[in-house]
Coordinates of N, CA, C and O and ligand atoms in Angstrom, one line a residue:
M1 N -4.1 -33.9 -26.1 CA -3.7 -32.8 -27.1 C -2.3 -33.0 -27.5 O -1.4 -33.1 -26.6
D2 N -2.0 -32.9 -28.8 CA -0.7 -33.1 -29.2 C -0.1 -31.7 -29.6 O -0.1 -31.3 -30.7
C3 N 0.4 -31.0 -28.6 CA 1.0 -29.7 -28.7 C 2.5 -29.7 -28.5 O 2.9 -30.1 -27.4
I4 N 3.2 -29.3 -29.5 CA 4.7 -29.5 -29.5 C 5.3 -28.6 -28.3 O 6.2 -29.0 -27.6
F5 N 4.7 -27.4 -28.1 CA 5.2 -26.6 -27.0 C 4.9 -27.1 -25.7 O 5.6 -26.9 -24.7
C6 N 3.7 -27.7 -25.5 CA 3.4 -28.4 -24.3 C 4.4 -29.5 -24.0 O 4.8 -29.7 -22.9
R7 N 4.7 -30.2 -25.0 CA 5.7 -31.3 -24.9 C 7.1 -30.8 -24.5 O 7.8 -31.4 -23.7
I8 N 7.5 -29.6 -25.1 CA 8.7 -29.0 -24.7 C 8.6 -28.6 -23.2 O 9.5 -28.8 -22.4
A9 N 7.5 -28.0 -22.8 CA 7.3 -27.5 -21.4 C 7.4 -28.6 -20.5 O 7.9 -28.5 -19.3
A10 N 6.9 -29.8 -20.9 CA 6.9 -31.0 -20.0 C 8.2 -31.7 -20.0 O 8.4 -32.7 -19.3
G11 N 9.1 -31.3 -20.9 CA 10.4 -31.9 -21.0 C 10.4 -33.2 -21.8 O 11.3 -34.0 -21.7
E12 N 9.3 -33.4 -22.5 CA 9.2 -34.7 -23.3 C 9.9 -34.7 -24.6 O 10.3 -35.7 -25.1
I13 N 10.2 -33.5 -25.1 CA 11.0 -33.4 -26.3 C 12.1 -32.3 -26.0 O 11.8 -31.3 -25.3
P14 N 13.3 -32.5 -26.6 CA 14.4 -31.6 -26.2 C 14.2 -30.2 -26.9 O 13.7 -30.1 -27.9
A15 N 14.7 -29.3 -26.1 CA 14.8 -27.9 -26.6 C 16.0 -27.3 -25.9 O 16.4 -27.7 -24.8
D16 N 16.5 -26.2 -26.5 CA 17.6 -25.4 -25.9 C 17.0 -24.4 -24.9 O 16.8 -23.2 -25.2
V17 N 16.6 -24.9 -23.7 CA 15.9 -24.1 -22.7 C 16.9 -23.2 -22.1 O 18.0 -23.6 -21.6
I18 N 16.6 -21.9 -22.0 CA 17.6 -20.9 -21.4 C 17.0 -20.2 -20.2 O 17.7 -19.5 -19.5
Y19 N 15.7 -20.4 -19.9 CA 15.1 -19.8 -18.7 C 13.8 -20.5 -18.4 O 13.0 -20.9 -19.3
T20 N 13.5 -20.7 -17.1 CA 12.2 -21.2 -16.7 C 11.9 -20.6 -15.4 O 12.8 -20.3 -14.6
D21 N 10.6 -20.4 -15.1 CA 10.1 -20.1 -13.8 C 8.7 -20.7 -13.6 O 8.4 -21.6 -14.4
E22 N 8.0 -20.4 -12.6 CA 6.7 -21.1 -12.4 C 5.7 -20.9 -13.5 O 4.8 -21.7 -13.6
E23 N 5.9 -19.8 -14.3 CA 4.8 -19.5 -15.3 C 5.3 -19.7 -16.7 O 4.4 -20.1 -17.6
V24 N 6.6 -19.5 -17.0 CA 7.0 -19.5 -18.4 C 8.3 -20.3 -18.6 O 9.0 -20.6 -17.6
I25 N 8.5 -20.7 -19.8 CA 9.7 -21.4 -20.3 C 10.2 -20.6 -21.5 O 9.4 -20.2 -22.3
A26 N 11.5 -20.4 -21.6 CA 12.1 -19.8 -22.8 C 13.2 -20.7 -23.4 O 14.0 -21.3 -22.7
F27 N 13.1 -20.9 -24.7 CA 14.1 -21.7 -25.4 C 14.4 -21.1 -26.8 O 13.6 -20.3 -27.3
R28 N 15.5 -21.6 -27.3 CA 15.9 -21.0 -28.6 C 15.1 -21.6 -29.7 O 14.8 -22.8 -29.7
D29 N 14.7 -20.7 -30.7 CA 13.9 -21.2 -31.8 C 14.7 -22.2 -32.7 O 15.9 -22.0 -32.9
I30 N 14.1 -23.2 -33.1 CA 14.8 -24.2 -33.9 C 15.2 -23.7 -35.3 O 16.1 -24.3 -35.9
N31 N 14.6 -22.7 -35.7 CA 14.8 -22.1 -37.1 C 15.1 -20.6 -36.9 O 14.2 -19.8 -37.3
P32 N 16.2 -20.2 -36.3 CA 16.4 -18.8 -35.9 C 16.5 -17.9 -37.1 O 17.1 -18.2 -38.1
Q33 N 15.8 -16.8 -36.9 CA 15.7 -15.7 -38.0 C 16.8 -14.6 -37.7 O 16.8 -13.7 -38.5
A34 N 17.5 -14.8 -36.7 CA 18.5 -13.8 -36.3 C 19.5 -14.4 -35.3 O 19.2 -15.5 -34.8
P35 N 20.6 -13.8 -35.0 CA 21.6 -14.4 -34.1 C 20.9 -14.8 -32.7 O 21.3 -15.8 -32.1
V36 N 20.0 -13.9 -32.3 CA 19.2 -14.3 -31.1 C 17.8 -14.4 -31.5 O 17.2 -13.5 -32.1
H37 N 17.3 -15.6 -31.3 CA 15.8 -15.9 -31.5 C 15.3 -16.8 -30.5 O 15.6 -18.0 -30.6
V38 N 14.6 -16.3 -29.5 CA 14.2 -17.1 -28.4 C 12.7 -17.0 -28.4 O 12.0 -16.0 -28.7
L39 N 12.1 -18.1 -28.0 CA 10.6 -18.2 -27.8 C 10.3 -18.3 -26.3 O 10.9 -19.0 -25.6
I40 N 9.4 -17.4 -25.9 CA 8.9 -17.4 -24.5 C 7.5 -17.9 -24.5 O 6.6 -17.3 -25.1
I41 N 7.2 -19.0 -23.7 CA 5.9 -19.6 -23.7 C 5.4 -19.8 -22.3 O 6.2 -20.0 -21.4
P42 N 4.1 -19.7 -22.1 CA 3.6 -20.1 -20.8 C 3.6 -21.6 -20.7 O 3.4 -22.3 -21.7
G43 N 3.8 -22.1 -19.5 CA 3.7 -23.6 -19.3 C 2.3 -24.1 -19.5 O 2.1 -25.2 -20.0
E44 N 1.3 -23.3 -19.2 CA -0.1 -23.6 -19.4 C -0.4 -23.5 -20.9 O 0.0 -22.5 -21.6
H45 N -1.2 -24.4 -21.4 CA -1.6 -24.3 -22.8 C -2.7 -23.3 -23.0 O -3.9 -23.5 -22.5
I46 N -2.4 -22.2 -23.7 CA -3.3 -21.2 -24.2 C -3.0 -21.2 -25.7 O -1.8 -21.0 -26.0
A47 N -4.0 -21.3 -26.5 CA -3.7 -21.5 -27.9 C -3.2 -20.3 -28.6 O -2.3 -20.4 -29.4
S48 N -3.7 -19.1 -28.2 CA -3.2 -17.9 -28.9 C -3.6 -16.7 -28.0 O -4.3 -16.8 -27.1
L49 N -3.1 -15.5 -28.5 CA -3.5 -14.3 -27.8 C -5.0 -14.1 -27.8 O -5.6 -13.7 -26.8
A50 N -5.7 -14.6 -28.9 CA -7.1 -14.4 -29.0 C -7.8 -15.3 -27.9 O -9.0 -15.0 -27.6
E51 N -7.2 -16.3 -27.4 CA -7.8 -17.2 -26.4 C -7.4 -16.8 -25.0 O -7.7 -17.6 -24.1
L52 N -6.6 -15.7 -24.9 CA -6.2 -15.4 -23.5 C -7.3 -14.7 -22.7 O -7.8 -13.6 -23.1
P53 N -7.7 -15.3 -21.6 CA -8.8 -14.7 -20.8 C -8.2 -13.4 -20.2 O -7.1 -13.3 -19.9
E54 N -9.1 -12.4 -20.1 CA -8.7 -11.1 -19.6 C -8.0 -11.2 -18.2 O -7.0 -10.5 -17.9
E55 N -8.5 -12.1 -17.4 CA -7.9 -12.3 -16.0 C -6.5 -12.9 -16.1 O -5.8 -12.9 -15.0
K56 N -6.1 -13.3 -17.2 CA -4.7 -13.9 -17.3 C -3.8 -13.0 -18.1 O -2.7 -13.3 -18.5
S57 N -4.3 -11.7 -18.4 CA -3.5 -10.9 -19.3 C -2.2 -10.5 -18.6 O -1.2 -10.1 -19.3
V58 N -2.1 -10.5 -17.3 CA -0.9 -10.2 -16.6 C 0.3 -11.2 -17.0 O 1.5 -10.8 -16.9
L59 N -0.1 -12.3 -17.5 CA 0.9 -13.3 -18.0 C 1.7 -12.7 -19.1 O 2.9 -12.9 -19.2
V60 N 1.1 -12.0 -20.0 CA 1.8 -11.3 -21.1 C 2.8 -10.3 -20.6 O 3.9 -10.2 -21.1
G61 N 2.4 -9.6 -19.6 CA 3.3 -8.6 -19.0 C 4.6 -9.3 -18.4 O 5.7 -8.9 -18.6
H62 N 4.3 -10.5 -17.8 CA 5.4 -11.3 -17.3 C 6.3 -11.8 -18.4 O 7.5 -11.8 -18.3
M63 N 5.7 -12.2 -19.5 CA 6.5 -12.6 -20.7 C 7.3 -11.5 -21.2 O 8.5 -11.7 -21.6
V64 N 6.8 -10.3 -21.2 CA 7.6 -9.1 -21.6 C 8.8 -8.9 -20.7 O 9.9 -8.6 -21.1
D65 N 8.5 -9.0 -19.4 CA 9.6 -8.9 -18.4 C 10.7 -9.9 -18.7 O 11.9 -9.6 -18.6
V66 N 10.3 -11.1 -18.9 CA 11.3 -12.2 -19.2 C 12.0 -11.9 -20.5 O 13.3 -12.0 -20.6
A67 N 11.3 -11.4 -21.5 CA 12.0 -11.0 -22.8 C 13.0 -9.9 -22.5 O 14.2 -10.0 -23.0
N68 N 12.7 -8.9 -21.8 CA 13.6 -7.9 -21.4 C 14.9 -8.4 -20.7 O 16.0 -8.0 -21.0
R69 N 14.6 -9.3 -19.7 CA 15.7 -9.9 -19.0 C 16.6 -10.7 -19.9 O 17.8 -10.6 -19.8
L70 N 16.0 -11.5 -20.8 CA 16.8 -12.3 -21.7 C 17.5 -11.4 -22.7 O 18.7 -11.8 -23.1
A71 N 16.9 -10.3 -23.1 CA 17.6 -9.4 -24.0 C 18.9 -8.9 -23.4 O 20.0 -8.8 -24.0
R72 N 18.8 -8.6 -22.1 CA 20.0 -8.2 -21.3 C 21.0 -9.3 -21.3 O 22.2 -9.1 -21.6
S73 N 20.6 -10.5 -20.9 CA 21.6 -11.6 -20.8 C 22.1 -12.1 -22.1 O 23.2 -12.6 -22.2
E74 N 21.4 -11.9 -23.2 CA 21.9 -12.3 -24.5 C 22.7 -11.2 -25.1 O 23.2 -11.3 -26.3
G75 N 22.8 -10.0 -24.5 CA 23.6 -8.9 -24.9 C 23.1 -8.1 -26.0 O 23.8 -7.4 -26.8
I76 N 21.7 -8.1 -26.2 CA 21.1 -7.3 -27.3 C 20.3 -6.1 -26.7 O 19.5 -5.5 -27.5
S77 N 20.3 -5.9 -25.4 CA 19.5 -4.9 -24.8 C 19.8 -3.5 -25.4 O 18.9 -2.7 -25.7
E78 N 21.1 -3.2 -25.5 CA 21.6 -1.9 -26.0 C 21.4 -1.8 -27.5 O 20.9 -0.7 -27.9
S79 N 21.7 -2.8 -28.2 CA 21.6 -2.7 -29.7 C 20.2 -2.7 -30.2 O 19.9 -2.1 -31.3
G80 N 19.3 -3.3 -29.5 CA 17.9 -3.3 -29.9 C 17.4 -4.7 -30.3 O 18.2 -5.5 -30.6
Y81 N 16.1 -4.8 -30.2 CA 15.5 -6.1 -30.4 C 14.0 -6.0 -30.7 O 13.5 -4.9 -30.6
R82 N 13.4 -7.1 -31.1 CA 12.0 -7.1 -31.5 C 11.3 -8.2 -30.7 O 11.8 -9.3 -30.6
V83 N 10.1 -7.8 -30.2 CA 9.3 -8.8 -29.5 C 8.0 -8.9 -30.3 O 7.4 -7.9 -30.6
V84 N 7.7 -10.2 -30.7 CA 6.5 -10.4 -31.6 C 5.7 -11.5 -31.1 O 6.2 -12.5 -30.6
M85 N 4.3 -11.3 -31.2 CA 3.4 -12.4 -30.9 C 2.5 -12.5 -32.1 O 1.7 -11.6 -32.4
N86 N 2.6 -13.6 -32.9 CA 1.7 -13.8 -34.0 C 0.4 -14.4 -33.5 O 0.5 -15.3 -32.6
C87 N -0.7 -14.0 -34.0 CA -2.0 -14.5 -33.6 C -2.8 -15.0 -34.7 O -3.2 -14.2 -35.6
G88 N -3.1 -16.3 -34.8 CA -4.0 -16.8 -35.8 C -3.3 -17.0 -37.2 O -2.2 -16.6 -37.4
R89 N -4.1 -17.6 -38.1 CA -3.5 -17.9 -39.4 C -3.0 -16.7 -40.1 O -1.8 -16.7 -40.6
Q90 N -3.8 -15.7 -40.3 CA -3.4 -14.5 -41.0 C -2.4 -13.7 -40.3 O -1.7 -12.9 -40.8
G91 N -2.3 -13.9 -39.0 CA -1.3 -13.3 -38.2 C 0.1 -14.0 -38.2 O 1.0 -13.5 -37.6
G92 N 0.1 -15.1 -39.0 CA 1.4 -15.8 -39.1 C 1.7 -16.8 -38.0 O 2.9 -17.2 -37.9
Q93 N 0.7 -17.2 -37.2 CA 1.0 -18.1 -36.1 C 0.9 -19.5 -36.7 O -0.2 -20.0 -37.2
D94 N 2.0 -20.3 -36.5 CA 2.0 -21.7 -36.9 C 1.8 -22.6 -35.8 O 1.2 -23.7 -36.0
V95 N 2.4 -22.3 -34.6 CA 2.2 -23.2 -33.5 C 1.2 -22.6 -32.6 O 1.3 -21.5 -32.1
L96 N 0.1 -23.4 -32.4 CA -1.0 -22.9 -31.6 C -0.9 -23.2 -30.1 O -1.6 -23.9 -29.5
H97 N 0.2 -22.5 -29.6 CA 0.4 -22.4 -28.1 C 1.0 -21.0 -28.0 O 2.1 -20.7 -28.6
L98 N 0.4 -20.2 -27.2 CA 0.8 -18.8 -27.0 C 2.4 -18.7 -26.9 O 3.0 -19.5 -26.1
H99 N 3.0 -17.8 -27.7 CA 4.4 -17.6 -27.6 C 4.8 -16.2 -28.0 O 4.1 -15.6 -28.8
M100 N 5.9 -15.8 -27.5 CA 6.5 -14.5 -27.8 C 7.8 -14.8 -28.4 O 8.6 -15.5 -27.8
H101 N 8.1 -14.2 -29.5 CA 9.4 -14.2 -30.1 C 10.3 -13.1 -29.6 O 9.8 -11.9 -29.6
L102 N 11.5 -13.4 -29.2 CA 12.5 -12.3 -28.9 C 13.6 -12.5 -30.0 O 14.2 -13.5 -30.1
V103 N 13.7 -11.4 -30.8 CA 14.6 -11.5 -32.0 C 15.6 -10.3 -32.0 O 15.1 -9.2 -31.7
G104 N 16.8 -10.6 -32.2 CA 17.8 -9.5 -32.3 C 19.2 -10.0 -32.6 O 19.4 -11.2 -32.9
G105 N 20.1 -9.1 -32.6 CA 21.5 -9.4 -32.9 C 21.9 -9.1 -34.3 O 23.0 -9.3 -34.7
R106 N 20.9 -8.5 -35.1 CA 21.2 -8.0 -36.4 C 20.2 -6.9 -36.7 O 19.3 -6.7 -36.0
Q107 N 20.5 -6.1 -37.7 CA 19.6 -5.1 -38.1 C 18.3 -5.7 -38.7 O 18.4 -6.5 -39.6
L108 N 17.2 -5.4 -38.1 CA 15.9 -6.0 -38.5 C 15.3 -5.0 -39.5 O 15.3 -3.8 -39.3
A109 N 14.6 -5.6 -40.5 CA 13.9 -4.7 -41.5 C 12.5 -4.4 -41.0 O 12.1 -4.7 -39.8
G110 N 11.7 -3.8 -41.9 CA 10.3 -3.4 -41.5 C 9.5 -4.5 -40.9 O 9.7 -5.7 -41.2
S111 N 8.5 -4.2 -40.1 CA 7.9 -5.1 -39.2 C 6.7 -5.9 -39.9 O 6.3 -6.9 -39.4
F112 N 6.1 -5.3 -40.9 CA 4.8 -5.9 -41.3 C 4.9 -6.6 -42.7 O 4.5 -6.0 -43.7
G113 N 5.4 -7.8 -42.7 CA 5.7 -8.5 -43.9 C 4.6 -9.0 -44.7 O 3.5 -9.0 -44.6
Ligands
AMP201 P1 4.9 -18.8 -35.1 O1 4.9 -18.8 -36.6 O2 4.7 -17.5 -34.5 O3 3.8 -19.8 -34.6 O4 6.3 -19.3 -34.6 C1 6.5 -20.7 -34.3 C2 8.0 -20.8 -34.1 O5 8.3 -22.0 -33.5 C3 8.8 -20.8 -35.4 O6 9.8 -19.7 -35.4 C4 9.5 -22.2 -35.4 O7 10.8 -22.1 -35.9 C5 9.5 -22.5 -33.9 N1 9.5 -23.9 -33.6 C6 8.7 -24.9 -34.1 N2 9.0 -26.1 -33.5 C7 10.0 -25.8 -32.6 C8 10.8 -26.6 -31.7 N3 10.6 -28.0 -31.6 N4 11.8 -26.1 -31.0 C9 12.0 -24.7 -31.1 N5 11.3 -23.9 -31.9 C10 10.4 -24.4 -32.7

């Protein structure tokens, strides 16, 4: 399978990785939409939220914990931030490997574009 985020997770292509643990990797988005724009992905390939088995839903809670932790270390915890998971084509998902966007560092506009 040719998945760009699997290749980042495997260290096969470069990324600005700022956090890793046994379950997830976080790296800066290549096309940032705000001063802070980080992607948090599971190491395991899961295509989207729609493909997440119920028994693995705890993984998303862990991704939220990591997003909160990174919001603190990036200095946007107090000012505020947005956590987004796009799912499927109409949900705006371009990369078919589950990921959470952590976005902040500027005033963000309405959520449902
Ligand atoms: P989505 O539209 O939710 O699938 O978001 C995919 C995100 O991945 C976009 O914000 C892209 O800018 C980002 N992206 C794509 N390729 C890379 C890459 N090689 N390194 C970092 N971010 C990437």
